[in-house]
PDB file of C-alpha atoms in Angstrom:
ATOM      1  CA  MET A 212       0.000   0.000   0.000  1.00 91.00           C
ATOM      2  CA  THR A 213       1.340   3.430  -1.002  1.00 96.00           C
ATOM      3  CA  SER A 214       0.942   6.301   1.453  1.00 97.00           C
ATOM      4  CA  ILE A 215       0.352   9.742  -0.068  1.00 98.00           C
ATOM      5  CA  GLY A 216       0.804  12.910   1.969  1.00 97.00           C
ATOM      6  CA  ILE A 217      -0.939  16.120   0.943  1.00 97.00           C
ATOM      7  CA  ILE A 218       0.602  19.583   1.243  1.00 96.00           C
ATOM      8  CA  GLY A 219      -2.214  22.123   1.082  1.00 94.00           C
ATOM      9  CA  SER A 220      -4.781  19.735   2.518  1.00 94.00           C
ATOM     10  CA  LYS A 221      -7.418  22.358   3.377  1.00 92.00           C
ATOM     11  CA  GLY A 222      -7.693  23.772  -0.142  1.00 90.00           C
ATOM     12  CA  ARG A 223     -10.063  22.682  -2.903  1.00 87.00           C
ATOM     13  CA  MET A 224      -7.470  20.374  -4.427  1.00 91.00           C
ATOM     14  CA  GLY A 225      -6.573  18.988  -1.014  1.00 94.00           C
ATOM     15  CA  HIS A 226     -10.146  17.837  -0.441  1.00 95.00           C
ATOM     16  CA  ALA A 227     -10.364  16.400  -3.965  1.00 95.00           C
ATOM     17  CA  LEU A 228      -7.111  14.494  -3.435  1.00 97.00           C
ATOM     18  CA  VAL A 229      -8.446  12.867  -0.269  1.00 96.00           C
ATOM     19  CA  ASN A 230     -11.439  11.619  -2.267  1.00 96.00           C
ATOM     20  CA  ALA A 231      -9.256  10.413  -5.143  1.00 96.00           C
ATOM     21  CA  ILE A 232      -6.988   8.494  -2.764  1.00 96.00           C
ATOM     22  CA  GLY A 233     -10.061   6.919  -1.155  1.00 94.00           C
ATOM     23  CA  GLU A 234     -11.219   5.590  -4.527  1.00 95.00           C
ATOM     24  CA  GLN A 235      -8.297   3.121  -4.698  1.00 91.00           C
ATOM     25  CA  GLN A 236      -7.860   0.344  -2.148  1.00 90.00           C
ATOM     26  CA  GLU A 237      -4.088   0.128  -2.653  1.00 92.00           C
ATOM     27  CA  LEU A 238      -3.618   3.734  -1.529  1.00 95.00           C
ATOM     28  CA  HIS A 239      -3.446   5.241   1.937  1.00 96.00           C
ATOM     29  CA  HIS A 240      -3.970   8.881   2.883  1.00 97.00           C
ATOM     30  CA  ALA A 241      -0.992   9.631   5.136  1.00 96.00           C
ATOM     31  CA  GLY A 242      -2.420  12.969   6.246  1.00 95.00           C
ATOM     32  CA  GLY A 243      -1.935  16.590   5.320  1.00 96.00           C
ATOM     33  CA  VAL A 244      -0.325  19.863   6.283  1.00 94.00           C
ATOM     34  CA  ASP A 245      -0.968  23.487   5.497  1.00 92.00           C
ATOM     35  CA  GLN A 246       0.964  26.727   5.799  1.00 84.00           C
ATOM     36  CA  ASP A 247       3.129  26.908   8.960  1.00 82.00           C
ATOM     37  CA  ASP A 248       2.222  23.315  10.012  1.00 88.00           C
ATOM     38  CA  ASP A 249       4.966  20.940  11.148  1.00 88.00           C
ATOM     39  CA  PHE A 250       5.987  18.961   8.049  1.00 91.00           C
ATOM     40  CA  THR A 251       8.271  16.435   9.786  1.00 92.00           C
ATOM     41  CA  GLU A 252       5.613  13.943  10.916  1.00 94.00           C
ATOM     42  CA  LEU A 253       3.902  13.860   7.525  1.00 95.00           C
ATOM     43  CA  LEU A 254       7.236  13.195   5.794  1.00 95.00           C
ATOM     44  CA  ALA A 255       7.862  10.198   8.038  1.00 95.00           C
ATOM     45  CA  LYS A 256       4.433   8.680   7.268  1.00 96.00           C
ATOM     46  CA  SER A 257       4.430   9.290   3.479  1.00 97.00           C
ATOM     47  CA  ASP A 258       5.895   7.346   0.571  1.00 97.00           C
ATOM     48  CA  VAL A 259       5.273  10.302  -1.770  1.00 98.00           C
ATOM     49  CA  LEU A 260       4.086  13.893  -1.290  1.00 98.00           C
ATOM     50  CA  VAL A 261       1.666  15.920  -3.419  1.00 98.00           C
ATOM     51  CA  ASP A 262       1.914  19.711  -3.100  1.00 96.00           C
ATOM     52  CA  PHE A 263      -0.984  21.962  -4.130  1.00 94.00           C
ATOM     53  CA  SER A 264      -0.335  24.720  -1.607  1.00 92.00           C
ATOM     54  CA  LEU A 265       0.863  28.304  -1.949  1.00 89.00           C
ATOM     55  CA  PRO A 266       4.400  28.809  -3.285  1.00 91.00           C
ATOM     56  CA  ASP A 267       5.689  30.750  -0.245  1.00 89.00           C
ATOM     57  CA  GLU A 268       7.257  27.737   1.511  1.00 90.00           C
ATOM     58  CA  LEU A 269       7.925  25.567  -1.549  1.00 94.00           C
ATOM     59  CA  SER A 270      11.716  25.830  -1.486  1.00 94.00           C
ATOM     60  CA  GLN A 271      11.851  24.836   2.187  1.00 93.00           C
ATOM     61  CA  ARG A 272       9.509  21.887   1.633  1.00 94.00           C
ATOM     62  CA  LEU A 273      11.591  20.686  -1.313  1.00 96.00           C
ATOM     63  CA  ASP A 274      14.726  20.764   0.843  1.00 96.00           C
ATOM     64  CA  LEU A 275      12.997  18.661   3.498  1.00 96.00           C
ATOM     65  CA  CYS A 276      11.693  16.160   0.930  1.00 97.00           C
ATOM     66  CA  ALA A 277      15.189  15.819  -0.511  1.00 97.00           C
ATOM     67  CA  GLU A 278      16.701  15.261   2.948  1.00 97.00           C
ATOM     68  CA  ALA A 279      14.094  12.564   3.667  1.00 97.00           C
ATOM     69  CA  GLY A 280      14.474  10.958   0.235  1.00 97.00           C
ATOM     70  CA  LYS A 281      10.755  11.315  -0.516  1.00 98.00           C
ATOM     71  CA  PRO A 282       9.452  11.915  -4.080  1.00 98.00           C
ATOM     72  CA  VAL A 283       7.206  14.938  -4.507  1.00 98.00           C
ATOM     73  CA  LEU A 284       4.703  16.108  -7.090  1.00 98.00           C
ATOM     74  CA  VAL A 285       4.570  19.914  -7.312  1.00 97.00           C
ATOM     75  CA  GLY A 286       1.200  21.125  -8.604  1.00 94.00           C
ATOM     76  CA  THR A 287       1.548  24.559  -7.022  1.00 91.00           C
ATOM     77  CA  THR A 288       1.201  27.380  -9.563  1.00 85.00           C
ATOM     78  CA  GLY A 289       2.455  30.958  -9.592  1.00 85.00           C
ATOM     79  CA  LEU A 290       6.088  29.813  -9.415  1.00 91.00           C
ATOM     80  CA  THR A 291       9.025  32.175  -9.900  1.00 93.00           C
ATOM     81  CA  PRO A 292      12.406  31.425 -11.518  1.00 93.00           C
ATOM     82  CA  ALA A 293      13.793  30.980  -7.976  1.00 96.00           C
ATOM     83  CA  HIS A 294      11.229  28.246  -7.300  1.00 96.00           C
ATOM     84  CA  HIS A 295      12.256  26.444 -10.476  1.00 96.00           C
ATOM     85  CA  LEU A 296      15.894  26.562  -9.368  1.00 97.00           C
ATOM     86  CA  SER A 297      14.833  24.939  -6.082  1.00 97.00           C
ATOM     87  CA  ILE A 298      12.989  22.232  -8.017  1.00 98.00           C
ATOM     88  CA  ASP A 299      16.085  21.608 -10.163  1.00 98.00           C
ATOM     89  CA  ALA A 300      18.236  21.285  -7.023  1.00 98.00           C
ATOM     90  CA  ALA A 301      15.856  18.827  -5.334  1.00 98.00           C
ATOM     91  CA  ALA A 302      15.551  16.780  -8.529  1.00 98.00           C
ATOM     92  CA  LYS A 303      19.243  15.930  -8.309  1.00 98.00           C
ATOM     93  CA  ILE A 304      18.437  13.947  -5.160  1.00 98.00           C
ATOM     94  CA  ILE A 305      14.796  12.771  -5.473  1.00 98.00           C
ATOM     95  CA  PRO A 306      12.202  12.335  -8.230  1.00 98.00           C
ATOM     96  CA  VAL A 307      10.229  15.585  -8.657  1.00 98.00           C
ATOM     97  CA  LEU A 308       7.293  15.984 -11.017  1.00 98.00           C
ATOM     98  CA  GLN A 309       6.344  19.629 -11.583  1.00 96.00           C
ATOM     99  CA  THR A 310       3.322  20.578 -13.633  1.00 92.00           C
ATOM    100  CA  GLY A 311       0.809  23.369 -14.041  1.00 84.00           C
ATOM    101  CA  ASN A 312      -1.972  20.817 -14.557  1.00 88.00           C
ATOM    102  CA  THR A 313      -2.406  17.150 -13.601  1.00 94.00           C
ATOM    103  CA  SER A 314      -5.346  16.454 -15.921  1.00 93.00           C
ATOM    104  CA  LEU A 315      -4.518  13.718 -18.419  1.00 93.00           C
ATOM    105  CA  GLY A 316      -6.671  15.491 -21.019  1.00 94.00           C
ATOM    106  CA  VAL A 317      -4.895  18.833 -20.627  1.00 94.00           C
ATOM    107  CA  ASN A 318      -1.496  17.218 -21.016  1.00 93.00           C
ATOM    108  CA  MET A 319      -2.652  15.439 -24.151  1.00 94.00           C
ATOM    109  CA  LEU A 320      -3.845  18.855 -25.383  1.00 96.00           C
ATOM    110  CA  ALA A 321      -0.362  20.253 -24.700  1.00 95.00           C
ATOM    111  CA  ALA A 322       1.150  17.502 -26.866  1.00 94.00           C
ATOM    112  CA  LEU A 323      -1.225  18.416 -29.705  1.00 96.00           C
ATOM    113  CA  VAL A 324      -0.394  22.120 -29.342  1.00 97.00           C
ATOM    114  CA  LYS A 325       3.331  21.389 -29.481  1.00 96.00           C
ATOM    115  CA  GLU A 326       2.871  19.300 -32.621  1.00 96.00           C
ATOM    116  CA  ALA A 327       0.708  21.928 -34.324  1.00 98.00           C
ATOM    117  CA  ALA A 328       3.143  24.730 -33.482  1.00 98.00           C
ATOM    118  CA  ALA A 329       6.042  22.688 -34.826  1.00 97.00           C
ATOM    119  CA  ARG A 330       4.265  21.911 -38.094  1.00 97.00           C
ATOM    120  CA  LEU A 331       2.864  25.375 -38.801  1.00 97.00           C
ATOM    121  CA  GLY A 332       4.943  28.483 -39.516  1.00 91.00           C
ATOM    122  CA  ASP A 333       5.071  31.675 -37.492  1.00 92.00           C
ATOM    123  CA  ASP A 334       2.541  33.218 -39.863  1.00 94.00           C
ATOM    124  CA  TRP A 335       0.067  31.280 -37.686  1.00 97.00           C
ATOM    125  CA  ASP A 336      -0.686  33.430 -34.636  1.00 98.00           C
ATOM    126  CA  ILE A 337      -1.124  31.564 -31.342  1.00 98.00           C
ATOM    127  CA  GLU A 338      -3.514  32.834 -28.664  1.00 98.00           C
ATOM    128  CA  ILE A 339      -4.305  31.100 -25.367  1.00 98.00           C
ATOM    129  CA  VAL A 340      -7.556  31.946 -23.575  1.00 98.00           C
ATOM    130  CA  GLU A 341      -8.298  30.613 -20.078  1.00 97.00           C
ATOM    131  CA  MET A 342     -11.142  31.027 -17.588  1.00 97.00           C
ATOM    132  CA  HIS A 343     -11.252  30.059 -13.910  1.00 95.00           C
ATOM    133  CA  HIS A 344     -13.380  30.628 -10.826  1.00 94.00           C
ATOM    134  CA  ARG A 345     -13.477  34.052  -9.179  1.00 96.00           C
ATOM    135  CA  HIS A 346     -11.204  32.959  -6.301  1.00 92.00           C
ATOM    136  CA  LYS A 347      -8.126  32.132  -8.394  1.00 91.00           C
ATOM    137  CA  VAL A 348      -5.298  34.506  -7.515  1.00 89.00           C
ATOM    138  CA  ASP A 349      -2.707  34.012 -10.293  1.00 88.00           C
ATOM    139  CA  ALA A 350      -2.931  34.798 -14.007  1.00 93.00           C
ATOM    140  CA  PRO A 351      -2.284  33.450 -16.530  1.00 94.00           C
ATOM    141  CA  SER A 352      -3.106  30.082 -15.039  1.00 92.00           C
ATOM    142  CA  GLY A 353      -0.431  27.439 -14.646  1.00 87.00           C
ATOM    143  CA  THR A 354      -2.221  25.459 -17.344  1.00 90.00           C
ATOM    144  CA  ALA A 355      -2.157  28.387 -19.773  1.00 95.00           C
ATOM    145  CA  ILE A 356       1.570  28.733 -19.201  1.00 94.00           C
ATOM    146  CA  LEU A 357       1.989  24.969 -19.693  1.00 91.00           C
ATOM    147  CA  LEU A 358       0.215  25.278 -23.050  1.00 96.00           C
ATOM    148  CA  GLY A 359       2.275  28.335 -23.950  1.00 97.00           C
ATOM    149  CA  GLU A 360       5.462  26.434 -23.151  1.00 95.00           C
ATOM    150  CA  ALA A 361       4.273  23.581 -25.362  1.00 96.00           C
ATOM    151  CA  ALA A 362       3.713  26.004 -28.251  1.00 98.00           C
ATOM    152  CA  ALA A 363       7.097  27.630 -27.683  1.00 98.00           C
ATOM    153  CA  GLN A 364       8.857  24.270 -27.585  1.00 95.00           C
ATOM    154  CA  GLY A 365       7.175  23.320 -30.846  1.00 97.00           C
ATOM    155  CA  ARG A 366       8.576  26.482 -32.438  1.00 97.00           C
ATOM    156  CA  GLY A 367      11.976  26.191 -30.793  1.00 97.00           C
ATOM    157  CA  ILE A 368      11.686  29.550 -29.013  1.00 97.00           C
ATOM    158  CA  ARG A 369      11.636  30.817 -25.414  1.00 96.00           C
ATOM    159  CA  LEU A 370       8.147  31.633 -24.129  1.00 96.00           C
ATOM    160  CA  GLU A 371       9.395  34.423 -21.850  1.00 93.00           C
ATOM    161  CA  ASP A 372      10.877  36.209 -24.867  1.00 94.00           C
ATOM    162  CA  ASN A 373       7.870  35.718 -27.149  1.00 95.00           C
ATOM    163  CA  SER A 374       4.670  36.269 -25.167  1.00 94.00           C
ATOM    164  CA  GLU A 375       2.077  39.044 -25.119  1.00 94.00           C
ATOM    165  CA  ARG A 376      -0.121  39.574 -22.048  1.00 92.00           C
ATOM    166  CA  GLY A 377      -2.645  42.072 -20.767  1.00 83.00           C
ATOM    167  CA  ARG A 378      -3.315  44.039 -23.926  1.00 86.00           C
ATOM    168  CA  ASP A 379      -4.996  47.373 -23.268  1.00 87.00           C
ATOM    169  CA  GLY A 380      -5.157  50.667 -25.147  1.00 91.00           C
ATOM    170  CA  GLN A 381      -2.972  51.498 -28.147  1.00 88.00           C
ATOM    171  CA  THR A 382      -0.717  48.459 -28.015  1.00 88.00           C
ATOM    172  CA  GLY A 383       0.302  48.478 -31.655  1.00 90.00           C
ATOM    173  CA  ALA A 384       0.089  45.572 -34.066  1.00 91.00           C
ATOM    174  CA  ARG A 385       0.593  42.026 -32.874  1.00 91.00           C
ATOM    175  CA  GLU A 386       4.222  40.884 -32.963  1.00 90.00           C
ATOM    176  CA  LYS A 387       4.853  38.131 -35.491  1.00 92.00           C
ATOM    177  CA  GLY A 388       5.526  34.822 -33.772  1.00 93.00           C
ATOM    178  CA  ALA A 389       4.276  35.986 -30.368  1.00 95.00           C
ATOM    179  CA  ILE A 390       2.171  33.730 -28.123  1.00 98.00           C
ATOM    180  CA  GLY A 391      -0.719  35.692 -26.625  1.00 97.00           C
ATOM    181  CA  PHE A 392      -2.542  35.141 -23.335  1.00 97.00           C
ATOM    182  CA  ALA A 393      -5.964  36.252 -22.100  1.00 96.00           C
ATOM    183  CA  SER A 394      -7.339  35.441 -18.631  1.00 96.00           C
ATOM    184  CA  LEU A 395     -11.009  35.450 -17.600  1.00 97.00           C
ATOM    185  CA  ARG A 396     -12.294  35.064 -14.032  1.00 97.00           C
ATOM    186  CA  GLY A 397     -15.803  34.419 -12.763  1.00 97.00           C
ATOM    187  CA  GLY A 398     -18.265  32.072 -11.112  1.00 96.00           C
ATOM    188  CA  SER A 399     -17.173  28.571 -10.173  1.00 93.00           C
ATOM    189  CA  VAL A 400     -15.418  27.543 -13.401  1.00 93.00           C
ATOM    190  CA  ALA A 401     -12.990  24.695 -12.651  1.00 88.00           C
ATOM    191  CA  GLY A 402     -10.894  25.467 -15.722  1.00 91.00           C
ATOM    192  CA  ASP A 403     -11.496  26.203 -19.408  1.00 96.00           C
ATOM    193  CA  HIS A 404      -8.585  26.501 -21.856  1.00 97.00           C
ATOM    194  CA  GLN A 405      -8.562  27.192 -25.567  1.00 98.00           C
ATOM    195  CA  VAL A 406      -5.577  27.485 -27.892  1.00 98.00           C
ATOM    196  CA  VAL A 407      -6.297  29.298 -31.153  1.00 98.00           C
ATOM    197  CA  LEU A 408      -3.902  29.064 -34.089  1.00 98.00           C
ATOM    198  CA  ALA A 409      -4.971  31.630 -36.668  1.00 98.00           C
ATOM    199  CA  THR A 410      -3.634  32.628 -40.075  1.00 97.00           C
ATOM    200  CA  ASP A 411      -5.147  34.375 -43.076  1.00 96.00           C
ATOM    201  CA  GLU A 412      -8.636  32.985 -43.785  1.00 97.00           C
ATOM    202  CA  GLU A 413      -8.444  29.973 -41.439  1.00 98.00           C
ATOM    203  CA  ARG A 414      -7.871  28.988 -37.828  1.00 97.00           C
ATOM    204  CA  ILE A 415      -7.521  25.908 -35.650  1.00 98.00           C
ATOM    205  CA  GLU A 416      -9.084  25.781 -32.177  1.00 98.00           C
ATOM    206  CA  LEU A 417      -7.884  23.227 -29.650  1.00 98.00           C
ATOM    207  CA  GLY A 418      -9.485  23.193 -26.227  1.00 98.00           C
ATOM    208  CA  HIS A 419     -10.233  21.480 -22.942  1.00 97.00           C
ATOM    209  CA  ARG A 420     -12.945  22.025 -20.342  1.00 95.00           C
ATOM    210  CA  ALA A 421     -12.685  20.744 -16.803  1.00 90.00           C
ATOM    211  CA  GLU A 422     -16.142  19.862 -15.476  1.00 89.00           C
ATOM    212  CA  ASN A 423     -14.999  18.757 -12.031  1.00 88.00           C
ATOM    213  CA  ARG A 424     -11.835  19.229  -9.950  1.00 85.00           C
ATOM    214  CA  MET A 425     -11.647  15.456  -9.484  1.00 93.00           C
ATOM    215  CA  ILE A 426     -10.012  15.088 -12.916  1.00 94.00           C
ATOM    216  CA  PHE A 427      -6.971  16.938 -11.544  1.00 92.00           C
ATOM    217  CA  ALA A 428      -6.959  14.924  -8.322  1.00 96.00           C
ATOM    218  CA  ARG A 429      -7.137  11.565 -10.109  1.00 96.00           C
ATOM    219  CA  GLY A 430      -4.373  12.605 -12.497  1.00 96.00           C
ATOM    220  CA  ALA A 431      -2.215  13.751  -9.579  1.00 97.00           C
ATOM    221  CA  VAL A 432      -2.691  10.447  -7.752  1.00 97.00           C
ATOM    222  CA  LYS A 433      -1.772   8.478 -10.869  1.00 96.00           C
ATOM    223  CA  ALA A 434       1.316  10.648 -11.395  1.00 97.00           C
ATOM    224  CA  ALA A 435       2.342  10.328  -7.727  1.00 97.00           C
ATOM    225  CA  LEU A 436       2.216   6.524  -7.953  1.00 96.00           C
ATOM    226  CA  TRP A 437       4.295   6.641 -11.145  1.00 97.00           C
ATOM    227  CA  LEU A 438       6.805   8.926  -9.443  1.00 97.00           C
ATOM    228  CA  THR A 439       7.527   6.376  -6.679  1.00 97.00           C
ATOM    229  CA  LYS A 440       9.037   4.088  -9.328  1.00 97.00           C
ATOM    230  CA  GLN A 441      11.343   6.689 -10.904  1.00 98.00           C
ATOM    231  CA  GLN A 442      14.980   7.596 -10.406  1.00 98.00           C
ATOM    232  CA  PRO A 443      15.937  11.074  -9.129  1.00 98.00           C
ATOM    233  CA  GLY A 444      15.261  13.703 -11.771  1.00 98.00           C
ATOM    234  CA  ARG A 445      12.837  16.379 -12.880  1.00 98.00           C
ATOM    235  CA  TYR A 446       9.720  15.119 -14.635  1.00 97.00           C
ATOM    236  CA  ASP A 447       6.427  16.413 -15.982  1.00 93.00           C
ATOM    237  CA  MET A 448       3.127  14.826 -16.982  1.00 93.00           C
ATOM    238  CA  THR A 449       4.289  14.101 -20.526  1.00 89.00           C
ATOM    239  CA  ASP A 450       6.993  11.838 -19.047  1.00 94.00           C
ATOM    240  CA  MET A 451       4.337   9.983 -17.085  1.00 93.00           C
ATOM    241  CA  LEU A 452       2.116   9.651 -20.174  1.00 91.00           C
ATOM    242  CA  GLY A 453       5.036   8.546 -22.386  1.00 90.00           C
ATOM    243  CA  LEU A 454       4.510  11.477 -24.768  1.00 80.00           C
ATOM    244  CA  LYS A 455       8.184  12.468 -25.075  1.00 69.00           C
TER     245      LYS A 455
END
């Protein structure tokens, strides 16, 4: 039986993860912690950790997971370059899977976006539109960034050097080859994402709609189980799905 510990247990994803773990007899919920809670006891009881908390204490938690030799799935969004450096450091010691979205469908969408971007020229404009519930605090969403990264990888460019966000007023014409983002917030939307590839007189629309947060929880549980069988290194959902 595999014991899964939850970091961010009181949040929406924390509750969904408890339910997803309970759906499988071979899994055990080791418990959970939240901001400022003592992490030591949960580490001792867990075979693998799943983190869907705020990013404030991520670097410290990664250090503790590495010291304990425990794999960790990082689903926390709103990460900075410093957080990614911490993930890289921990991944030299333990398996770490970092992703902006644990839905199997979204990650398949990312693979399709990467393929389309690679096959089509930069005369095809790429726009990513996402909508989430009114309580979400970061924008663009981690999933939108994941999709943007997939498009950038397909084109062999850096997303941070080729993205357009928050257009307002006299912004000028769209930059050729840029990847655009638009974020909508309202209601109780679990997550809608659409990638539009548009050129003269035609466009392709690839999208995904999350109808229930359980799709993310089930994907996270599946990825956490996969992670327990891996060697130290940094992984994402496409590794787990065999899409690389």
